[in-house]
Coordinates of C-alpha atoms and ligand atoms in Angstrom, one line a residue:
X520 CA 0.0 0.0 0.0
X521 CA 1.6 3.3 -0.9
X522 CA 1.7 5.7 2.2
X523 CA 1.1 8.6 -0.5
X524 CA -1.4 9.8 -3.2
X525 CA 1.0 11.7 -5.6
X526 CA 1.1 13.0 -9.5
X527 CA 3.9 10.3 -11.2
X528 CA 6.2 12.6 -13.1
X529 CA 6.4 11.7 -16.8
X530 CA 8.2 12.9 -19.7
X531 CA 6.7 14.0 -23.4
X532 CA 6.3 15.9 -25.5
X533 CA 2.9 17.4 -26.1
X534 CA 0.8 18.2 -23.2
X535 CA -2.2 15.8 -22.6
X536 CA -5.7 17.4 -23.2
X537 CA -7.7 19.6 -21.1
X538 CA -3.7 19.4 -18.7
X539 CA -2.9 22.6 -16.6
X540 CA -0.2 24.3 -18.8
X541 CA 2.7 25.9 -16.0
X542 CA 5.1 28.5 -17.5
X543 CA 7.8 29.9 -15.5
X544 CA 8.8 32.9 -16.5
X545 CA 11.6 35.7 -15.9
X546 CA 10.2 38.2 -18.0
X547 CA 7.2 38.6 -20.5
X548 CA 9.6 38.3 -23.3
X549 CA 10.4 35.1 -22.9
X550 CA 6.9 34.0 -23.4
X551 CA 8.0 33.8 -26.8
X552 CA 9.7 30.8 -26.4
X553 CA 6.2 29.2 -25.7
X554 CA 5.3 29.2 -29.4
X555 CA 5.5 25.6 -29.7
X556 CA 2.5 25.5 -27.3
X557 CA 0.6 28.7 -27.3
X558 CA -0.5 30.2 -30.7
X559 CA -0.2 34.5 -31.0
X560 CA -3.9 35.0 -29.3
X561 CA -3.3 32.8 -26.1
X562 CA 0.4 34.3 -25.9
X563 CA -0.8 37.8 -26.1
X564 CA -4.0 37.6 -23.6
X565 CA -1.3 35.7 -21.3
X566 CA 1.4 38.9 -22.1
X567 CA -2.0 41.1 -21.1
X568 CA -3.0 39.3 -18.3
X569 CA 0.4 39.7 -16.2
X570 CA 0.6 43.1 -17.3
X571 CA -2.8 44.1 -15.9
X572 CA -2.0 41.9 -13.0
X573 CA 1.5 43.8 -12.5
X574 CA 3.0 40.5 -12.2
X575 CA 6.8 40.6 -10.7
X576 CA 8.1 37.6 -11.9
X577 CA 9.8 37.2 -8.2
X578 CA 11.2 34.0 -7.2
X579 CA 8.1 31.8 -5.9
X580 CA 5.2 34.1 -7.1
X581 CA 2.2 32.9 -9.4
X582 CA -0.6 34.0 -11.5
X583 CA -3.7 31.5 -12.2
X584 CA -5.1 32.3 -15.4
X585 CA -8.0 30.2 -16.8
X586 CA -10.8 30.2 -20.2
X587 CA -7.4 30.4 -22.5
X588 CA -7.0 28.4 -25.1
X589 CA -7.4 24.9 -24.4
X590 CA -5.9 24.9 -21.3
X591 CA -7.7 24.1 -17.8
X592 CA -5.6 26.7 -16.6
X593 CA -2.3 28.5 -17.0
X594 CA -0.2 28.8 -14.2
X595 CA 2.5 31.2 -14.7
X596 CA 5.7 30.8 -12.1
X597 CA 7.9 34.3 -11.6
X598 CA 11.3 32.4 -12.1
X599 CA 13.2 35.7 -10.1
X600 CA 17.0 36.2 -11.9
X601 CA 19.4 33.3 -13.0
X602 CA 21.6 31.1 -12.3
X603 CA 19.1 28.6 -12.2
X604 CA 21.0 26.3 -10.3
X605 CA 19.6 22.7 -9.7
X606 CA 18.3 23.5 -6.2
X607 CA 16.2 26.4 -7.9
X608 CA 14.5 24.1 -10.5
X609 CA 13.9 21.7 -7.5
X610 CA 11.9 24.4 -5.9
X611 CA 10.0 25.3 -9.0
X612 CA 9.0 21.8 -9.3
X613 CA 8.2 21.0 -5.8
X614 CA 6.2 24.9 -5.9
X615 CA 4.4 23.2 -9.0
X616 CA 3.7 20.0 -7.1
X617 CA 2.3 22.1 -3.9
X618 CA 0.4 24.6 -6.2
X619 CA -1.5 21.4 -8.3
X620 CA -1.8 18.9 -5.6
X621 CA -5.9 20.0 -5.0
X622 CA -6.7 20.0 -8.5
X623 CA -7.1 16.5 -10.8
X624 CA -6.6 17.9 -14.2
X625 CA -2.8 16.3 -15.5
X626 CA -0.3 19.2 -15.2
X627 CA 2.5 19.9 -18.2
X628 CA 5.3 21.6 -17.3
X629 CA 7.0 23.9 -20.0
X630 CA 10.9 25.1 -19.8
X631 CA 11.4 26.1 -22.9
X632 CA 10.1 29.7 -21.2
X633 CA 13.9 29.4 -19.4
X634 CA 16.5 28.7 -21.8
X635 CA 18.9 29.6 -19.7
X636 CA 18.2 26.5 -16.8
X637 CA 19.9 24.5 -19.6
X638 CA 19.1 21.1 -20.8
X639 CA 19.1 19.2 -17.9
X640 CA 16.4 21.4 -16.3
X641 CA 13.7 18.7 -16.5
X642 CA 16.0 16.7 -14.4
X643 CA 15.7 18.5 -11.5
X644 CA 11.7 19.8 -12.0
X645 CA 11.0 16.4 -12.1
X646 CA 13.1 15.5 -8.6
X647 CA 11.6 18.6 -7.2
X648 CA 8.3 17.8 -7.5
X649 CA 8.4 14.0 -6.3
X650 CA 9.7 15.9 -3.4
X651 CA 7.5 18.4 -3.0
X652 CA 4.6 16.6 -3.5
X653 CA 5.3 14.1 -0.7
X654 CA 2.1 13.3 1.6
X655 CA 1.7 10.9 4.1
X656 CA -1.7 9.9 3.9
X657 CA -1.7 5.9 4.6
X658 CA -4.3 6.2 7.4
X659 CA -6.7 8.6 6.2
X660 CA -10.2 6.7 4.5
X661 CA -9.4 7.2 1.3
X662 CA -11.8 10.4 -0.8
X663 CA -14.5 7.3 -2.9
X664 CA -14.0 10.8 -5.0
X665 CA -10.6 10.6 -5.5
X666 CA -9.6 6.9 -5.4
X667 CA -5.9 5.9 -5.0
X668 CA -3.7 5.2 -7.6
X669 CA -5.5 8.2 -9.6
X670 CA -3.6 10.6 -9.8
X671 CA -3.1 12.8 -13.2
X672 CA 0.5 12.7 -14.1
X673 CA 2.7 15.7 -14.2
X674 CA 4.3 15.9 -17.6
X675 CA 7.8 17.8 -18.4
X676 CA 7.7 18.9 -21.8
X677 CA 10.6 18.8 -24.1
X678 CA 13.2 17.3 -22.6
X679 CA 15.5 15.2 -24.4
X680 CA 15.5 11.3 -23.7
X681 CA 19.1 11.7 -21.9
X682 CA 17.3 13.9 -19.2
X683 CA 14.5 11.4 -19.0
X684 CA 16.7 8.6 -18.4
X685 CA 18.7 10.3 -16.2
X686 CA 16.1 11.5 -13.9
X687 CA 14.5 7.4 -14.0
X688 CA 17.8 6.8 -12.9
X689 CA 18.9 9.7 -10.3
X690 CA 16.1 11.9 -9.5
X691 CA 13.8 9.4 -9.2
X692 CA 16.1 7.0 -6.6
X693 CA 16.7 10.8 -4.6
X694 CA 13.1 11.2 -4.7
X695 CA 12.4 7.3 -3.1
X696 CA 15.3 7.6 -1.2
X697 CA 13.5 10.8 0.7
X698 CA 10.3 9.4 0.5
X699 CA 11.2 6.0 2.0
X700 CA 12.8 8.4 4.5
X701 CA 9.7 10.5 5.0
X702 CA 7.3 7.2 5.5
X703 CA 9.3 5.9 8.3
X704 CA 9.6 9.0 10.5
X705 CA 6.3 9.4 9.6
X706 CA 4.9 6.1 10.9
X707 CA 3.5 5.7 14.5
X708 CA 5.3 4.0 17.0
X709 CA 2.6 1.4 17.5
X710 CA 3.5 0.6 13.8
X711 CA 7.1 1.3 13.3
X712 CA 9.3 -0.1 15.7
X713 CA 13.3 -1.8 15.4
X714 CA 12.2 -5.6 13.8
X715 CA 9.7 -3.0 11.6
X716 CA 12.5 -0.6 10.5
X717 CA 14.4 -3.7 9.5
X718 CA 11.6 -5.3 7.5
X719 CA 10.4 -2.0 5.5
X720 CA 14.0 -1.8 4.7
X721 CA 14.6 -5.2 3.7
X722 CA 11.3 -4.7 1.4
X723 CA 13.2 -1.2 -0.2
X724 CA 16.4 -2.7 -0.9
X725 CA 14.8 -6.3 -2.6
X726 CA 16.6 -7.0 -5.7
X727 CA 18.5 -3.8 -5.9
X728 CA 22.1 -4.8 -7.7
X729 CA 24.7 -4.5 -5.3
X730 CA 23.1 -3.9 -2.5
X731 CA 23.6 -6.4 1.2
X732 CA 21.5 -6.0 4.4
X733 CA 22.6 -7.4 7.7
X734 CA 21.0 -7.5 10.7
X735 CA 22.0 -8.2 14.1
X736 CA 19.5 -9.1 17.0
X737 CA 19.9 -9.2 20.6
X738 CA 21.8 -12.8 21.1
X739 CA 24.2 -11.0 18.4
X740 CA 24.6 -8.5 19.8
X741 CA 25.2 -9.9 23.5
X742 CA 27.7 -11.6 21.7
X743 CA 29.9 -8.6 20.3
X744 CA 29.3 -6.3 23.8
X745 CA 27.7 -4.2 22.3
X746 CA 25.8 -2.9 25.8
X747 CA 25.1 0.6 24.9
X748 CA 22.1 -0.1 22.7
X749 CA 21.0 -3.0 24.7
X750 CA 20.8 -0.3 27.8
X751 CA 18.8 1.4 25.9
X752 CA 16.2 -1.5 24.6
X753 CA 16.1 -3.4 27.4
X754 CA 12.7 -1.1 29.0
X755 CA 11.0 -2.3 25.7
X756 CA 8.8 -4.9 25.1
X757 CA 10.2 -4.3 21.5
X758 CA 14.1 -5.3 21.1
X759 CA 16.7 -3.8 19.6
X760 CA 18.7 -4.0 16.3
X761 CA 21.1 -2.9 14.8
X762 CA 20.7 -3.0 11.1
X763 CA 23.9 -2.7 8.5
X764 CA 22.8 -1.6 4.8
X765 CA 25.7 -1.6 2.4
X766 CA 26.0 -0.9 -1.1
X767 CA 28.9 -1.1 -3.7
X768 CA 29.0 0.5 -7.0
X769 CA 31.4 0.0 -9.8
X770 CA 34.8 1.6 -9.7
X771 CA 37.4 1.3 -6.3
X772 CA 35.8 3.6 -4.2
X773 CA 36.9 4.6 -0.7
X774 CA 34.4 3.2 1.6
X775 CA 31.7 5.4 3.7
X776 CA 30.6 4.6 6.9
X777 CA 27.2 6.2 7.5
X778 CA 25.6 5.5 11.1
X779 CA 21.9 7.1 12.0
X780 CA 20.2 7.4 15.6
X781 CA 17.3 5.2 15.4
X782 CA 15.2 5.4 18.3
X783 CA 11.9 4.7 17.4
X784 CA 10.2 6.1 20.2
X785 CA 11.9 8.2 23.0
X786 CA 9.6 8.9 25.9
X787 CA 12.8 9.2 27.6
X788 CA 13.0 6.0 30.0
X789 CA 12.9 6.2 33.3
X790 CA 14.3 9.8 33.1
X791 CA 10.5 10.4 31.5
X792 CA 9.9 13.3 29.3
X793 CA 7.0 15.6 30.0
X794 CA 3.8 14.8 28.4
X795 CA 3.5 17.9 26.1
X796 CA 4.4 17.3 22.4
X797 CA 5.8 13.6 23.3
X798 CA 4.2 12.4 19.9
X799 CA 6.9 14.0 18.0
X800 CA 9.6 11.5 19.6
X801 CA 7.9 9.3 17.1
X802 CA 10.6 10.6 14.6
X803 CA 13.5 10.0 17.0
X804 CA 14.6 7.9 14.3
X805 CA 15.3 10.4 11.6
X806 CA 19.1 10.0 11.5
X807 CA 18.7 6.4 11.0
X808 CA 15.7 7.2 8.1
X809 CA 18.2 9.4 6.7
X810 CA 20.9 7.2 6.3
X811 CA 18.9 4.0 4.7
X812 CA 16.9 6.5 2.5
X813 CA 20.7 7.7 1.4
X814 CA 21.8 3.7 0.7
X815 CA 18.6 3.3 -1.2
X816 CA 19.2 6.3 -3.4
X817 CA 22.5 5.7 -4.0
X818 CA 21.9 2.0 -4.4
X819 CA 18.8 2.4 -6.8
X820 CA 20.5 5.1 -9.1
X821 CA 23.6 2.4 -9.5
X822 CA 26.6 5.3 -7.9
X823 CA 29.9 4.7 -8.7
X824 CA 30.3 4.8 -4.8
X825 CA 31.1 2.5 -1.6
X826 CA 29.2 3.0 1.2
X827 CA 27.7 1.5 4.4
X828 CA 25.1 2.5 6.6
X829 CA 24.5 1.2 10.6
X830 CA 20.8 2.2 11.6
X831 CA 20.8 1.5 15.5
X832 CA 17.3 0.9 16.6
X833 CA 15.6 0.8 19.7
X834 CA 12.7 2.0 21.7
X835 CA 13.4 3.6 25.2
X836 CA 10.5 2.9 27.9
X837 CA 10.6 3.3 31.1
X838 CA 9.8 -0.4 32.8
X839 CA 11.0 -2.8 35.3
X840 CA 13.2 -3.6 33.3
X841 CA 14.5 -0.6 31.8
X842 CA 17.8 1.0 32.6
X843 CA 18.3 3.1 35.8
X844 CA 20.0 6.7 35.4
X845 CA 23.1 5.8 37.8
X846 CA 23.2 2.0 35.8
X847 CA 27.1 1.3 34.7
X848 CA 27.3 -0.8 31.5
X849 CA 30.3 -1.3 29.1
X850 CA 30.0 -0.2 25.1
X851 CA 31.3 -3.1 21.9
X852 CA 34.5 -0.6 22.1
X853 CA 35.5 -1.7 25.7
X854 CA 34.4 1.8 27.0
X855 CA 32.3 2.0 30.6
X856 CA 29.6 4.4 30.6
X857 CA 27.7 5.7 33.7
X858 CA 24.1 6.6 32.4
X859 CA 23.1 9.7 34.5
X860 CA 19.7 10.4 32.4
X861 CA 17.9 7.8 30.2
X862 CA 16.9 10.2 28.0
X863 CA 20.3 10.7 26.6
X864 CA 19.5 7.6 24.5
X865 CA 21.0 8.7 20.9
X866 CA 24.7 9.2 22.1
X867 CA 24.3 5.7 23.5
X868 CA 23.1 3.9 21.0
X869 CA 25.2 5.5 18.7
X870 CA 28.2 5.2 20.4
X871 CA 28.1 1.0 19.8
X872 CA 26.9 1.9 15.9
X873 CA 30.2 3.8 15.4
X874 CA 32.8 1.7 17.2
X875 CA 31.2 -1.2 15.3
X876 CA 31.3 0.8 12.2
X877 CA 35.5 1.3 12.8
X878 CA 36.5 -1.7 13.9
X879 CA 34.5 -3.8 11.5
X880 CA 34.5 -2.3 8.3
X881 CA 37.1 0.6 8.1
X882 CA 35.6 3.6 6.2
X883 CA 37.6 6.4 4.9
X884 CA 35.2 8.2 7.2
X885 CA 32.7 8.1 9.2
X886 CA 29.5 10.6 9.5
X887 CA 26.6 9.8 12.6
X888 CA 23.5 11.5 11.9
X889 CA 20.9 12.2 15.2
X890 CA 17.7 13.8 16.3
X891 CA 20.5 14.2 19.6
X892 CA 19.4 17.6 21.4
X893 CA 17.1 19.5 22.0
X894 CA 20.0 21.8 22.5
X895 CA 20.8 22.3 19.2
X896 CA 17.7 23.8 18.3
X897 CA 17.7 26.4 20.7
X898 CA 21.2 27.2 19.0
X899 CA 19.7 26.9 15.1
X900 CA 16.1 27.4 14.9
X901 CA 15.2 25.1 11.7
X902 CA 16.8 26.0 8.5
X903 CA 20.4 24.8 9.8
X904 CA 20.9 21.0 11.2
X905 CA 24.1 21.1 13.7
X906 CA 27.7 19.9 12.1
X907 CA 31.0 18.5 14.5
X908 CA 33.9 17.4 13.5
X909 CA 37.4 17.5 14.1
X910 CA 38.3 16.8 11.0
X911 CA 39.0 20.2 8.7
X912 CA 38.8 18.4 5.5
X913 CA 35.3 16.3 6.2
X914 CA 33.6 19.6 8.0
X915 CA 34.1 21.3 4.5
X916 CA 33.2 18.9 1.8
X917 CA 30.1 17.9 4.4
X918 CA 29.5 21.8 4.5
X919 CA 29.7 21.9 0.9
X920 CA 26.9 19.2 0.6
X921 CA 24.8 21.2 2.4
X922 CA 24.9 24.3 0.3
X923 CA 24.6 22.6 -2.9
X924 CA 21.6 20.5 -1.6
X925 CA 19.9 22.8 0.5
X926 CA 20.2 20.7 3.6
X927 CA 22.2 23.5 5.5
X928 CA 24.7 22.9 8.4
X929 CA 26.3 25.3 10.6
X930 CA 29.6 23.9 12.5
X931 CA 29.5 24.2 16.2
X932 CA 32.3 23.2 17.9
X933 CA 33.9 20.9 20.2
X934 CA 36.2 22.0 22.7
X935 CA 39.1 19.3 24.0
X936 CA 38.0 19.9 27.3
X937 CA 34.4 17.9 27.0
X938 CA 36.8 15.2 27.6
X939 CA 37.3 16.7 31.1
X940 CA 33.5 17.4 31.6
X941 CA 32.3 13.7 30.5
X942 CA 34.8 12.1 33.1
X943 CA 32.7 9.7 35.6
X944 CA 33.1 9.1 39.2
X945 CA 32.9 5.1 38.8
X946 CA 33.3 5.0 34.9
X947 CA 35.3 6.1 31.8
X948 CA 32.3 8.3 30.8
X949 CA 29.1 9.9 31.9
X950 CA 26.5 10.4 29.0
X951 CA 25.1 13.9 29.7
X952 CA 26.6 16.3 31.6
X953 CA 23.9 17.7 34.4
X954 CA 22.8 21.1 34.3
X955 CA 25.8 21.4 31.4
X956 CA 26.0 23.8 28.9
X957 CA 26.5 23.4 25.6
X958 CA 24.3 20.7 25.9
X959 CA 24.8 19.7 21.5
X960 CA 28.8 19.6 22.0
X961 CA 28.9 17.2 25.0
X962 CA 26.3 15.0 23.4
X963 CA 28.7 15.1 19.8
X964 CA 31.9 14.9 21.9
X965 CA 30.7 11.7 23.8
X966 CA 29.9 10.1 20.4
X967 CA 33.2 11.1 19.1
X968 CA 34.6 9.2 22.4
X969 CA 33.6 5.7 20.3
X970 CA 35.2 6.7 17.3
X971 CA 39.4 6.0 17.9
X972 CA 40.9 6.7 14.6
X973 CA 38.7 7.8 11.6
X974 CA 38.1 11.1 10.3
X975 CA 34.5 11.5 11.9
X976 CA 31.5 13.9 11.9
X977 CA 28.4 14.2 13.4
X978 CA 25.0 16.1 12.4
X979 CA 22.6 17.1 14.7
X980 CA 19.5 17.2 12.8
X981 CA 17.3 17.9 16.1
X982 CA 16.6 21.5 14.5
X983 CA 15.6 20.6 11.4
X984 CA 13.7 17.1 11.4
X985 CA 10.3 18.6 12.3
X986 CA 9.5 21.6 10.0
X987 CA 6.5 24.5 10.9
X988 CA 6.2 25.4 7.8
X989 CA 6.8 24.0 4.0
X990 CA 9.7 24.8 1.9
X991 CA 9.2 23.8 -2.1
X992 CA 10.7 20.5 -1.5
X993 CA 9.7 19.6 2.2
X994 CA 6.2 19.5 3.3
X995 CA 5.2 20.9 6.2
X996 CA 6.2 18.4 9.3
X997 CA 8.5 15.4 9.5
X998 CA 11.0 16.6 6.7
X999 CA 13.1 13.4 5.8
X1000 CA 16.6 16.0 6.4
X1001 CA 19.8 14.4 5.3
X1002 CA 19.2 12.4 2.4
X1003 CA 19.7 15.3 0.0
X1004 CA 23.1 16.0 1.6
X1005 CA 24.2 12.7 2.7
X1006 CA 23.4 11.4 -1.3
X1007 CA 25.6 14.6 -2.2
X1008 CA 27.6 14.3 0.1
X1009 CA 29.0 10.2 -0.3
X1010 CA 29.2 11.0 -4.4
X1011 CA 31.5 13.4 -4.1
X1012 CA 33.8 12.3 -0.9
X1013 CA 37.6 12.5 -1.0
X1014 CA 39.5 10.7 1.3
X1015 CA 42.4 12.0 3.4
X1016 CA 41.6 15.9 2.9
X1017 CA 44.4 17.0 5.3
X1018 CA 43.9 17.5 8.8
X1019 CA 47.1 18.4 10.9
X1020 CA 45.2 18.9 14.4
X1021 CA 44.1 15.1 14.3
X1022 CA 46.5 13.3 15.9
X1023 CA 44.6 11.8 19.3
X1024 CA 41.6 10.2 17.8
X1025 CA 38.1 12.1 18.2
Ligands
BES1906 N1 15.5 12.8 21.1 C1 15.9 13.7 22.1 C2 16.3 15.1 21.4 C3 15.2 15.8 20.7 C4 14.5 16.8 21.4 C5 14.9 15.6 19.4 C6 13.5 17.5 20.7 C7 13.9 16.3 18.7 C8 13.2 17.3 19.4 C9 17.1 13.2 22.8 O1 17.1 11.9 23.0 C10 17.0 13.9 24.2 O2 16.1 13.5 24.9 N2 18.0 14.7 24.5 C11 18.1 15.4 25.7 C12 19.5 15.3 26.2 C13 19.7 15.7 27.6 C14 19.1 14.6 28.5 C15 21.2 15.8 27.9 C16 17.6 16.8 25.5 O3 17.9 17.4 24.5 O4 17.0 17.4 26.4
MN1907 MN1 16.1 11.2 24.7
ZN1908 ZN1 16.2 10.7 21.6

């Protein structure tokens, strides 16, 4: 059952009849270019129609115009000034994809009316609006007006068959990748927990070339010590796993280690949150969402890249048998931890995910991704997720990601002495630090603790995981950060970017 009623995006190159006709548009001159499709009388009462309506062709602004030609309607899109850079055309589509999700005429999409976007601009129109157009509507009774499976397609018109194939094989897997993303932070916890995580996955990633799942279970994980995440499941009648998705493309590529916080409900334990807005902890497993929905893209678009990603999955309850803040227990790296609050779950679970991650597979680097702290929204607001690292050279090309995808980060740092701060009385480490500011830092540094030699980063996505208000690409809510990024991020990694300063570990 699909979790969402969306437009499929298709490529042609005449508009169906009776469609919505969308023309974005930086000027009234360029409605020239629409020729193909409009003849002189539509063009001109279109040319009148913005005039009268003193139109400013901004960035984001529209104009419904209907009774021309054949059209249902004609939605013109103010394109603002060039460059059109892809994350601009992935706006316009997912503005188109907002704009026409009420309506049930088939939309076509014209760029001709922006020559300058370049060929490849149905590429990222068509990304934008799978993105855009995301809803998550699985357990509303379905509209007997508007059955499922219905939807009138969105058609790009005039792109050349090399765009087309390019976005069935990139923008498309981006576009699931999210979505798959999207579904599970969006699912209940009565739905969604750790064995459910595992099996939605497994479903995903079936008969995709090149791409393994591994899973360990509790008696597996007893096995390799890993008591960190065990802490953490053991309040739950619903255990722990942790769950390894790798993918290998063609070529020698330096391997990526990729490890998400997957807690699929946090009520805190024992250390028990208040009651107000505890529904949202639902989606205390966006990192790990993020970092499967970044295999799958990468592994459905066939990437010339290496990578491997650890989702480590548990619910925390408070229970009889749940941990007790004070409880002493010792992490798959050998490490003691003294847990002082329960509800520092992420930086536990995490910190067996990452020592895993190094001893057993070796990455060139290693990036955790976490819903950690509350902390680092109070630093951020929502249009920036939190970035730490050590490492000069990973900070920058992740930083780099983020501006070219949109997915912003904002490095924070992380002082030597959190070492000092995170010392314990009876163990090697505390996990929070009580009354401690900055709360973000000591939950990255402890993380960091687990991770002995490889270049390592960690993204706290706590900010950004839960949006107010829509962007063109992220509906309002849940928001599915990280794939975007992480996708950009893993194509274009270099290994061994210099770092002088590392020379203890993290
Ligand atoms: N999952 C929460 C962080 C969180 C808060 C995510 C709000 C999204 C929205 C995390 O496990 C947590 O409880 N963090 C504590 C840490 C504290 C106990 C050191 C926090 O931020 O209060
Ligand atoms: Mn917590
Ligand atoms: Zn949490």
């Amino acid at each position: 059952m699909p979790a969402a009623a969306q437009r499929p995006v298709q490529f042609a190159a005449t508009a169906p009849a009776g469609s919505d006709l969308v023309l974005p548009l930086r000027n009234a001159d360029h409605l020239g270019h629409a020729a193909a499709v409009l003849d002189d009388g539509s063009r001109e009462a279109v040319r009148r129609a913005l005039a009268s309506a003193d139109f400013d062709f901004e960035r984001g602004s529209t104009l419904s115009l209907r009774g021309i030609g054949p059209w249902a309607r004609i939605l013109v899109m103010g394109m603002g000034q060039p460059p059109f850079e892809p994350k601009v055309l992935q706006d316009l589509g997912g503005t188109i994809a907002q704009e026409t999700k009420g309506s049930r005429e088939p939309v076509a999409v014209l760029l001709q009316t922006i020559p300058s976007a370049g060929p490849q601009a149905g590429l990222h129109v068509a990304t934008g609006a799978m993105l855009g157009g995301y809803s998550f509507d699985r357990y509303k009774s379905a509209d007997p007006k508007r059955p499922a499976g219905a939807e009138a397609p969105l058609v790009i018109l005039g792109s050349d068959a090399a765009t087309a194939q390019r976005y069935q094989r990139e923008g498309a897997a981006l576009a699931e990748g999210t979505n798959f993303a999207r579904d599970l932070i969006r699912e209940p916890a009565n739905v969604l927990y750790p064995e459910v995580f595992v099996e939605r996955t497994r479903q995903a990633f079936a008969g995709v070339r090149g791409a393994s799942i591994e899973v360990l279970d509790v008696p597996a994980m007893e096995r390799l010590g890993m008591g960190a995440i065990l802490s953490v499941g053991k309040g739950s009648a619903r255990p722990p796993r942790m769950l390894i998705v790798r993918y290998r493309g063609t070529g020698n590529n330096p391997l990526v280690g990729l490890a998400g916080k997957g807690i699929t409900f946090d009520s805190g334990g024992i250390s028990l949150k208040p009651g107000s807005g505890m529904w949202a902890m639902k989606g205390d497993m966006a990192g790990a969402a993020a970092v499967v929905g970044t295999v799958l893209s990468l592994a459905k678009s066939q990437a010339p890249v290496n990578v491997i990603g650890v989702a480590a999955l548990a619910e925390n309850m408070p229970s009889g048998s749940a941990s007790r803040p004070g409880d002493v227990v010792r992490a798959y790296n050998g490490k003691t931890i003294e847990i002082l609050n329960t509800d520092a779950e992420g930086r536990l679970v995490l910190a067996d995910a990452v020592a895993y991650l190094e001893r057993q597979f070796r990455p060139a680097a290693i990036v955790d991704i976490a819903t950690l702290t509350g902390a680092v929204s109070t630093a951020l607001g929502d249009e920036y997720a939190g970035l730490f690292s050590r490492h000069e050279g990973l900070a920058a090309q992740l930083s780099a990601a983020g501006t070219a995808t949109g997915e912003e980060l904002w490095r924070l740092p992380l002082h030597p002495n959190y070492a000092k701060d995170m010392k314990s009385d009876i163990a090697d480490l505390q996990n929070v630090v009580e009354g401690g500011a900055p709360g973000a830092g000591f939950g990255a540094h402890f993380i960091g603790e687990f991770v002995a030699s490889t270049p390592w980063a960690h993204l706290d996505i706590a900010s950004v995981d839960n949006r107010s208000s829509a962007l063109p690409t992220v509906p309002e809510g849940l928001s599915g950060f990280g794939v975007r990024l992480l996708d950009r991020f893993v194509r274009d990694f270099r290994p061994g970017a210099s770092n002088p300063s590392l020379t203890a570990g993290n």
